[in-house]
Coordinates of C-alpha atoms in Angstrom, one line a residue:
Chain A
M1 CA 85.4 125.2 101.7
L2 CA 85.9 122.4 99.3
T3 CA 84.2 119.0 99.1
K4 CA 86.3 115.9 98.6
E5 CA 85.3 116.0 95.0
D6 CA 86.5 119.6 94.7
I7 CA 89.9 118.6 96.2
A8 CA 90.2 115.9 93.6
K9 CA 89.2 118.4 90.9
R10 CA 91.9 120.8 92.0
I11 CA 94.6 118.1 92.1
A12 CA 93.5 117.0 88.6
K13 CA 95.0 120.3 87.4
E14 CA 98.5 119.0 88.5
V15 CA 98.2 116.1 86.2
K16 CA 100.1 116.9 83.0
D17 CA 100.2 115.4 79.5
R18 CA 102.0 112.1 79.2
Y19 CA 102.2 111.5 82.9
Y20 CA 102.1 108.1 84.5
V21 CA 100.2 108.5 87.8
N22 CA 99.7 106.4 90.9
L23 CA 96.6 107.2 92.9
G24 CA 96.1 106.2 96.5
I25 CA 92.9 105.1 98.2
G26 CA 90.2 107.7 99.0
I27 CA 90.2 111.2 97.6
P28 CA 93.1 110.4 95.3
T29 CA 91.1 107.7 93.5
L30 CA 88.5 110.5 92.5
V31 CA 91.2 112.4 90.6
A32 CA 90.9 110.1 87.7
N33 CA 87.4 111.4 87.1
F34 CA 88.5 115.0 86.6
V35 CA 91.6 114.9 84.3
P36 CA 91.0 117.5 81.7
D37 CA 90.3 116.5 78.1
G38 CA 93.2 116.4 75.7
I39 CA 95.6 115.2 78.2
D40 CA 97.0 111.7 77.8
V41 CA 97.7 110.0 81.1
E42 CA 98.0 106.4 82.3
F43 CA 97.1 105.3 85.8
Q44 CA 99.2 102.8 87.6
S45 CA 98.0 100.7 90.4
E46 CA 100.8 99.1 92.5
N47 CA 99.1 95.6 92.6
G48 CA 100.2 95.3 89.0
V49 CA 98.3 97.2 86.3
L50 CA 99.1 100.2 84.1
G51 CA 96.3 101.7 82.0
M52 CA 93.5 101.5 84.5
G53 CA 90.1 102.5 83.2
P54 CA 86.8 103.2 84.9
F55 CA 84.8 100.8 87.1
P56 CA 83.1 98.0 85.1
F57 CA 79.5 98.0 84.1
E58 CA 77.2 96.0 86.4
G59 CA 77.6 92.3 85.6
E60 CA 81.0 92.8 83.9
E61 CA 83.1 92.7 87.1
D62 CA 86.1 90.4 87.0
A63 CA 87.5 89.2 90.4
D64 CA 90.9 88.9 88.7
I65 CA 91.1 92.6 87.7
I66 CA 91.2 95.0 90.7
N67 CA 93.1 98.1 91.8
A68 CA 95.2 98.6 95.0
G69 CA 92.0 99.5 96.9
K70 CA 90.7 96.0 96.0
Q71 CA 88.0 97.6 93.8
T72 CA 86.9 96.0 90.6
I73 CA 88.2 98.0 87.6
T74 CA 88.6 97.8 83.8
T75 CA 91.6 98.4 81.6
L76 CA 92.0 100.7 78.7
P77 CA 93.5 99.9 75.3
G78 CA 97.3 99.8 75.8
A79 CA 97.0 98.5 79.4
S80 CA 99.4 95.9 80.8
F81 CA 99.6 93.6 83.8
F82 CA 102.8 92.7 85.8
D83 CA 103.8 91.2 89.1
S84 CA 104.3 93.1 92.4
A85 CA 108.1 93.2 92.3
F86 CA 108.0 94.6 88.8
S87 CA 105.4 97.1 89.8
F88 CA 107.5 98.5 92.6
G89 CA 110.5 98.4 90.3
M90 CA 108.9 100.9 88.1
I91 CA 108.0 103.0 91.1
R92 CA 111.6 102.9 92.6
S93 CA 113.2 103.6 89.2
K94 CA 111.0 106.8 89.0
K95 CA 109.0 105.8 85.9
V96 CA 105.9 107.0 87.6
D97 CA 105.7 110.8 87.3
L98 CA 103.1 111.7 90.0
T99 CA 102.0 110.1 93.2
I100 CA 98.8 111.3 94.9
L101 CA 98.0 109.9 98.3
G102 CA 96.1 110.6 101.5
A103 CA 97.7 111.3 104.9
M104 CA 97.0 111.6 108.6
E105 CA 99.7 114.2 109.1
V106 CA 102.1 116.2 107.0
A107 CA 105.0 118.3 108.5
E108 CA 106.7 121.4 107.2
N109 CA 109.9 119.4 106.4
G110 CA 107.9 117.2 104.0
D111 CA 107.5 114.3 106.4
I112 CA 104.3 112.3 106.1
A113 CA 102.5 109.9 108.5
N114 CA 99.6 107.8 107.2
W115 CA 99.8 104.2 108.4
K116 CA 99.6 103.7 112.1
I117 CA 98.1 105.2 115.3
P118 CA 100.0 103.3 118.0
G119 CA 97.6 101.2 120.2
K120 CA 94.6 102.2 118.1
M121 CA 94.8 101.6 114.5
V122 CA 97.3 99.4 112.8
K123 CA 96.4 98.6 109.2
G124 CA 99.9 98.6 107.7
M125 CA 101.7 100.8 105.3
G126 CA 100.8 98.9 102.1
G127 CA 102.7 100.4 99.2
A128 CA 102.8 103.9 100.7
M129 CA 106.4 103.7 102.1
D130 CA 107.8 102.5 98.8
L131 CA 105.9 105.2 96.9
V132 CA 106.9 108.1 99.1
A133 CA 110.5 107.0 99.3
S134 CA 111.0 106.9 95.6
A135 CA 108.5 109.3 93.9
E136 CA 109.8 112.7 92.9
N137 CA 106.5 114.4 92.8
I138 CA 104.2 113.6 95.7
I139 CA 100.9 115.5 96.3
V140 CA 98.9 114.8 99.4
A141 CA 95.1 115.0 99.3
M142 CA 93.5 115.3 102.8
M143 CA 91.3 117.2 105.1
H144 CA 93.0 120.1 106.9
V145 CA 92.0 119.1 110.4
N146 CA 91.1 115.7 111.9
R147 CA 87.8 114.7 113.4
A148 CA 88.8 116.2 116.8
G149 CA 89.4 119.5 115.0
E150 CA 93.2 119.3 115.3
S151 CA 95.4 120.5 112.5
K152 CA 97.0 117.8 110.3
I153 CA 99.4 120.3 108.9
L154 CA 102.2 120.3 111.5
K155 CA 105.7 121.6 112.4
R156 CA 106.6 118.0 113.1
C157 CA 104.6 114.7 112.7
T158 CA 103.6 113.1 115.9
L159 CA 102.5 109.7 114.5
P160 CA 104.9 107.0 113.2
L161 CA 106.4 108.2 109.9
T162 CA 105.7 106.8 106.5
G163 CA 108.5 108.8 104.8
V164 CA 110.8 111.7 105.4
G165 CA 111.1 114.9 103.5
C166 CA 109.1 113.7 100.5
V167 CA 105.8 115.6 100.2
K168 CA 105.9 118.4 97.6
K169 CA 102.3 119.8 97.8
V170 CA 99.2 119.4 100.0
V171 CA 95.6 120.1 98.8
T172 CA 93.0 120.3 101.5
E173 CA 89.4 121.6 101.7
L174 CA 90.9 125.0 102.8
A175 CA 94.1 125.5 100.9
V176 CA 96.9 124.5 98.5
L177 CA 100.3 124.4 100.3
E178 CA 103.7 123.9 98.8
V179 CA 106.5 122.3 100.9
T180 CA 109.6 124.5 100.5
T181 CA 113.0 124.3 102.2
K182 CA 111.7 127.0 104.6
G183 CA 108.4 125.3 105.4
F184 CA 104.8 125.5 104.1
K185 CA 104.1 128.2 101.6
L186 CA 100.4 129.1 101.1
L187 CA 99.7 129.1 97.4
E188 CA 95.9 129.2 97.1
R189 CA 92.9 129.4 99.3
A190 CA 89.5 127.7 98.8
P191 CA 86.7 129.9 97.5
G192 CA 85.2 131.9 100.4
V193 CA 88.0 130.9 102.8
T194 CA 90.1 133.7 104.3
V195 CA 93.9 133.6 104.9
E196 CA 93.1 134.1 108.6
Q197 CA 90.9 131.0 108.7
I198 CA 93.7 128.9 107.1
I199 CA 96.2 130.2 109.6
A200 CA 93.8 129.4 112.5
A201 CA 93.4 125.8 111.2
T202 CA 97.1 125.2 110.7
E203 CA 99.6 124.3 113.5
A204 CA 102.6 124.9 111.3
E205 CA 103.8 128.4 110.4
L206 CA 102.8 129.5 106.9
I207 CA 104.8 131.5 104.5
I208 CA 102.4 134.0 103.0
E209 CA 103.7 136.3 100.3
G210 CA 101.5 138.9 98.7
E211 CA 97.9 138.4 97.7
I212 CA 96.8 134.7 98.0
P213 CA 94.6 133.8 95.0
E214 CA 91.4 131.7 95.2
M215 CA 91.6 128.2 93.8
V216 CA 89.9 127.7 90.5
I217 CA 87.8 124.6 90.6
A218 CA 86.2 123.6 87.3
Chain B
M1 CA 109.4 66.8 80.3
I2 CA 109.7 66.6 84.0
N3 CA 106.2 66.0 85.3
K4 CA 105.1 68.1 88.4
K5 CA 101.5 67.0 88.5
V6 CA 100.0 65.8 91.7
N7 CA 96.5 64.4 91.9
N8 CA 94.9 66.6 94.5
V9 CA 95.4 69.3 97.2
Q10 CA 96.2 66.7 99.9
E11 CA 99.1 65.3 97.9
A12 CA 100.3 68.8 97.0
L13 CA 100.5 70.0 100.6
Q14 CA 102.3 66.9 101.9
G15 CA 105.2 67.8 104.2
I16 CA 103.8 71.0 105.5
E17 CA 104.2 70.8 109.3
N18 CA 103.6 72.8 112.4
G19 CA 105.9 75.7 112.8
M20 CA 106.9 76.1 109.2
T21 CA 107.2 79.3 107.2
I22 CA 104.9 79.5 104.2
M23 CA 104.5 82.1 101.4
L24 CA 101.0 82.5 100.0
G25 CA 100.3 84.5 96.9
G26 CA 97.5 87.0 96.3
F27 CA 96.6 90.6 96.8
G28 CA 93.6 91.1 99.0
L29 CA 91.4 88.1 97.9
C30 CA 92.6 88.4 94.3
G31 CA 94.7 85.4 93.2
I32 CA 94.8 83.6 96.5
P33 CA 95.3 79.8 96.6
E34 CA 91.8 79.0 97.9
N35 CA 92.0 75.2 97.8
S36 CA 95.3 75.1 99.6
I37 CA 94.1 77.4 102.4
A38 CA 91.0 75.3 102.8
E39 CA 93.2 72.2 103.1
L40 CA 95.5 73.8 105.7
V41 CA 92.4 74.5 107.8
Q42 CA 91.4 70.9 107.3
K43 CA 94.9 69.6 108.2
E44 CA 94.9 71.8 111.4
T45 CA 98.5 72.7 110.8
R46 CA 99.6 75.1 113.6
D47 CA 102.1 77.7 114.6
L48 CA 102.6 78.8 111.0
T49 CA 104.5 81.8 109.9
C50 CA 102.7 83.2 106.9
I51 CA 104.3 85.6 104.4
S52 CA 101.4 87.1 102.4
N53 CA 100.7 90.7 101.4
N54 CA 97.3 90.7 103.2
A55 CA 95.7 88.5 105.8
G56 CA 92.4 87.9 104.1
V57 CA 89.0 89.0 105.5
D58 CA 87.2 87.6 108.5
E59 CA 85.5 84.7 106.7
F60 CA 87.7 84.1 103.7
G61 CA 91.3 83.7 102.6
L62 CA 93.9 83.6 105.4
G63 CA 91.2 84.9 107.7
L64 CA 90.1 81.2 107.9
L65 CA 93.4 80.2 109.3
L66 CA 93.5 83.1 111.7
K67 CA 90.1 82.2 113.1
K68 CA 91.4 78.8 114.0
H69 CA 94.5 80.3 115.6
Q70 CA 96.7 78.3 113.2
I71 CA 99.0 81.3 112.4
K72 CA 101.7 82.3 114.9
K73 CA 103.2 85.1 112.9
M74 CA 102.0 87.1 110.0
I75 CA 104.3 89.0 107.6
S76 CA 102.3 91.4 105.5
S77 CA 102.1 95.0 104.2
Y78 CA 98.4 95.7 104.8
V79 CA 96.0 94.0 107.2
G80 CA 93.2 96.5 107.3
E81 CA 90.2 94.4 106.3
N82 CA 90.2 91.8 109.1
A83 CA 88.7 92.5 112.6
E84 CA 89.8 89.2 114.0
F85 CA 93.4 89.9 112.8
E86 CA 93.4 93.3 114.5
R87 CA 92.0 91.7 117.8
Q88 CA 94.7 89.0 117.8
M89 CA 97.4 91.5 117.1
L90 CA 96.4 94.1 119.7
S91 CA 96.0 91.3 122.3
G92 CA 99.4 89.9 121.5
E93 CA 98.2 86.5 120.4
L94 CA 99.5 87.1 116.9
D95 CA 103.0 88.2 116.1
V96 CA 102.9 90.7 113.2
E97 CA 105.7 92.0 111.0
L98 CA 104.5 94.8 108.8
T99 CA 106.7 95.4 105.8
P100 CA 106.4 97.9 102.9
Q101 CA 104.7 96.3 100.0
G102 CA 107.5 96.8 97.5
T103 CA 110.0 95.5 100.0
L104 CA 107.9 92.5 100.7
A105 CA 107.7 91.8 97.0
E106 CA 111.4 92.2 96.5
K107 CA 112.2 90.0 99.5
C108 CA 110.3 87.3 97.7
R109 CA 111.9 88.1 94.4
A110 CA 115.4 88.1 96.0
A111 CA 114.8 84.6 97.4
Q112 CA 113.5 83.5 94.0
A113 CA 116.6 85.0 92.3
G114 CA 119.2 83.8 94.8
I115 CA 120.1 87.2 96.1
P116 CA 120.6 87.3 99.9
A117 CA 119.9 91.0 100.4
F118 CA 119.3 94.3 98.7
F119 CA 119.0 98.0 99.5
T120 CA 115.8 100.0 99.1
P121 CA 114.9 103.6 100.1
A122 CA 111.5 102.4 101.4
G123 CA 111.2 102.9 105.1
F124 CA 114.3 104.9 105.7
G125 CA 113.8 107.3 108.6
T126 CA 110.8 105.2 109.9
E127 CA 110.4 102.4 112.4
V128 CA 110.7 99.9 109.6
A129 CA 114.4 100.7 109.3
E130 CA 115.1 100.3 113.1
G131 CA 118.0 97.9 113.7
K132 CA 118.7 97.5 110.0
E133 CA 121.9 98.5 108.2
T134 CA 121.5 101.7 106.2
R135 CA 123.8 103.0 103.5
E136 CA 124.0 106.0 101.1
F137 CA 123.9 105.5 97.4
N138 CA 123.9 108.4 94.9
G139 CA 123.2 110.8 97.7
K140 CA 120.1 109.0 99.1
M141 CA 119.8 106.8 102.1
H142 CA 118.8 103.1 101.7
V143 CA 117.8 100.3 104.1
M144 CA 119.3 96.8 103.7
E145 CA 116.6 94.1 103.5
L146 CA 117.1 90.3 103.5
A147 CA 115.6 87.7 101.2
Y148 CA 112.9 85.6 102.8
K149 CA 113.6 82.0 103.8
A150 CA 110.5 79.9 103.5
D151 CA 109.7 76.2 103.6
F152 CA 106.9 76.3 101.1
A153 CA 105.5 78.8 98.6
I154 CA 101.9 78.3 97.6
V155 CA 100.9 80.2 94.5
K156 CA 97.8 80.4 92.4
A157 CA 97.8 80.6 88.6
W158 CA 95.2 80.7 85.9
K159 CA 96.7 78.1 83.6
G160 CA 99.5 75.7 84.1
D161 CA 100.8 72.6 82.4
E162 CA 102.1 69.3 83.8
A163 CA 105.7 70.6 83.5
G164 CA 104.8 73.3 86.0
N165 CA 104.8 76.2 83.6
L166 CA 102.4 79.0 84.8
I167 CA 100.3 81.7 83.2
F168 CA 98.5 84.3 85.4
K169 CA 95.4 86.3 84.6
G170 CA 95.0 90.1 85.2
T171 CA 96.1 91.5 88.5
A172 CA 96.0 87.9 90.0
R173 CA 99.6 87.7 89.0
N174 CA 100.7 90.0 91.9
F175 CA 102.8 88.2 94.5
N176 CA 102.2 84.8 92.9
A177 CA 104.8 85.4 90.3
C178 CA 107.3 86.7 92.9
M179 CA 106.9 83.7 95.2
A180 CA 107.1 80.9 92.7
G181 CA 110.5 79.4 93.3
A182 CA 111.2 81.6 96.4
A183 CA 110.8 78.7 98.9
K184 CA 112.3 75.2 99.2
I185 CA 109.2 73.8 97.7
T186 CA 106.7 75.6 95.5
I187 CA 103.2 74.4 95.1
A188 CA 101.1 75.8 92.2
E189 CA 97.3 75.6 92.4
V190 CA 95.8 76.3 89.0
E191 CA 92.3 76.8 87.5
H192 CA 93.2 74.9 84.3
L193 CA 95.8 72.2 84.3
L194 CA 96.8 71.3 80.7
P195 CA 98.9 68.6 79.1
V196 CA 102.4 69.7 78.1
G197 CA 102.5 71.4 74.7
S198 CA 99.2 73.2 75.3
L199 CA 100.8 76.4 76.4
D200 CA 102.8 78.7 74.0
P201 CA 106.3 79.0 75.4
N202 CA 106.2 82.7 74.5
E203 CA 103.4 83.3 76.9
I204 CA 104.6 81.6 80.0
H205 CA 105.1 83.9 83.0
I206 CA 106.8 81.4 85.3
P207 CA 108.8 78.5 83.9
G208 CA 108.2 75.1 85.4
I209 CA 111.7 74.9 87.0
M210 CA 110.3 77.2 89.7
V211 CA 107.5 74.8 90.6
Q212 CA 107.8 71.4 92.3
R213 CA 104.1 70.4 92.5
I214 CA 101.1 71.5 90.4
F215 CA 97.5 70.5 90.9
K216 CA 94.1 71.6 89.6
G217 CA 92.0 73.5 92.2
D218 CA 88.2 73.0 92.3
N219 CA 85.3 75.4 92.8
F220 CA 87.2 78.7 92.9
E221 CA 84.9 81.2 94.6
K222 CA 87.0 84.2 93.6
R223 CA 85.3 86.4 96.2
I224 CA 85.3 90.2 95.3
E225 CA 86.3 92.4 98.2
Q226 CA 85.1 95.7 96.8
R227 CA 82.5 95.4 94.1
T228 CA 82.6 98.7 92.3
V229 CA 80.5 99.2 89.1
R230 CA 79.0 101.9 87.0
K231 CA 75.5 102.0 85.5
K232 CA 75.1 101.2 81.8

């Protein structure tokens, strides 16, 4: 079973040279720490910055330079700032190559729900609806089951949707799944996790073809 | 030069009345018009509809107006950091319209640019699209969204001059640059108010034509919501 850091490490392998990448809050933010050497990427944050760098050194925080998670950040050489309309313009016009975000539920048709639990939790969708509606390449980073032990990988989402038919890949502590036109295809399993364990933790049907390799986390 | 300078926040906020719709710039607590919010609390203006990406935190930003029940309706994309907000929303005291962030920004920009409506793919197939016109373009479904109509826009900039030209700093540009000129009257609160001729015209983000009143704010606290650092 993977830790949250391991999930981020596995997703980092999906980041290719010369990609512009938008990272959501939570596990996705960690992906920036594990991008392999020799790969040039720029991280976009939808509040208006391209070329995000690491957190600032203590004492060098600037309240005017934050990411979409409201965390203090730094910028790297070549960075730029822009307004919110422009930021979502570059997202809608597909300049951003890869979007990595968290979710409460993902369905086998690629639907995603991550912004509202009616009557309980209403935080808002932030930029997630814009991102999932426009991005071509969307990877979801999340835990396979919720705190109640219920599968978050479903035939159909039960929570209010964030977007329809948009998720391409899901990486959890148990597995890597690809969303195909026929449903979830099991691509990889976490080290030490069996295919049976993954099936048991998943509400949706899984397409399983041949031997399923273990993920390589490094 | 057409001079937009007013002497203080009181003068700047003249004409804001109960029941009006106000845009306020900022993302989280970054780039919010602190002095104007404090003055609205002071003025006890009520029944406001506020268009702002977030609703502040419990003790700062728009949270100060919420606490005093001065906001009737909030139009935002994300309101997760505010317990009082959540309480008022779930109890029905506060009317809330949650809007995808890019749509919110574009609804401001459309108002700023004189465009009455636009189509975006964001929210198609979700409850955000309910009751809205949808249309297919290039094989993909889109939702029609209308430009906002607001009485006042209150934006915060880093530098400004007496002609109302504005320059923002870092990610404090956010919605401030989209809201300037998007309401009947735009008020700019700036950290540094300079004489005309001090700013290089090449570096101005928002030209003064979009701003009706400009004043120098005092004592910016610039509170940090999530202080994240690494060790040296």
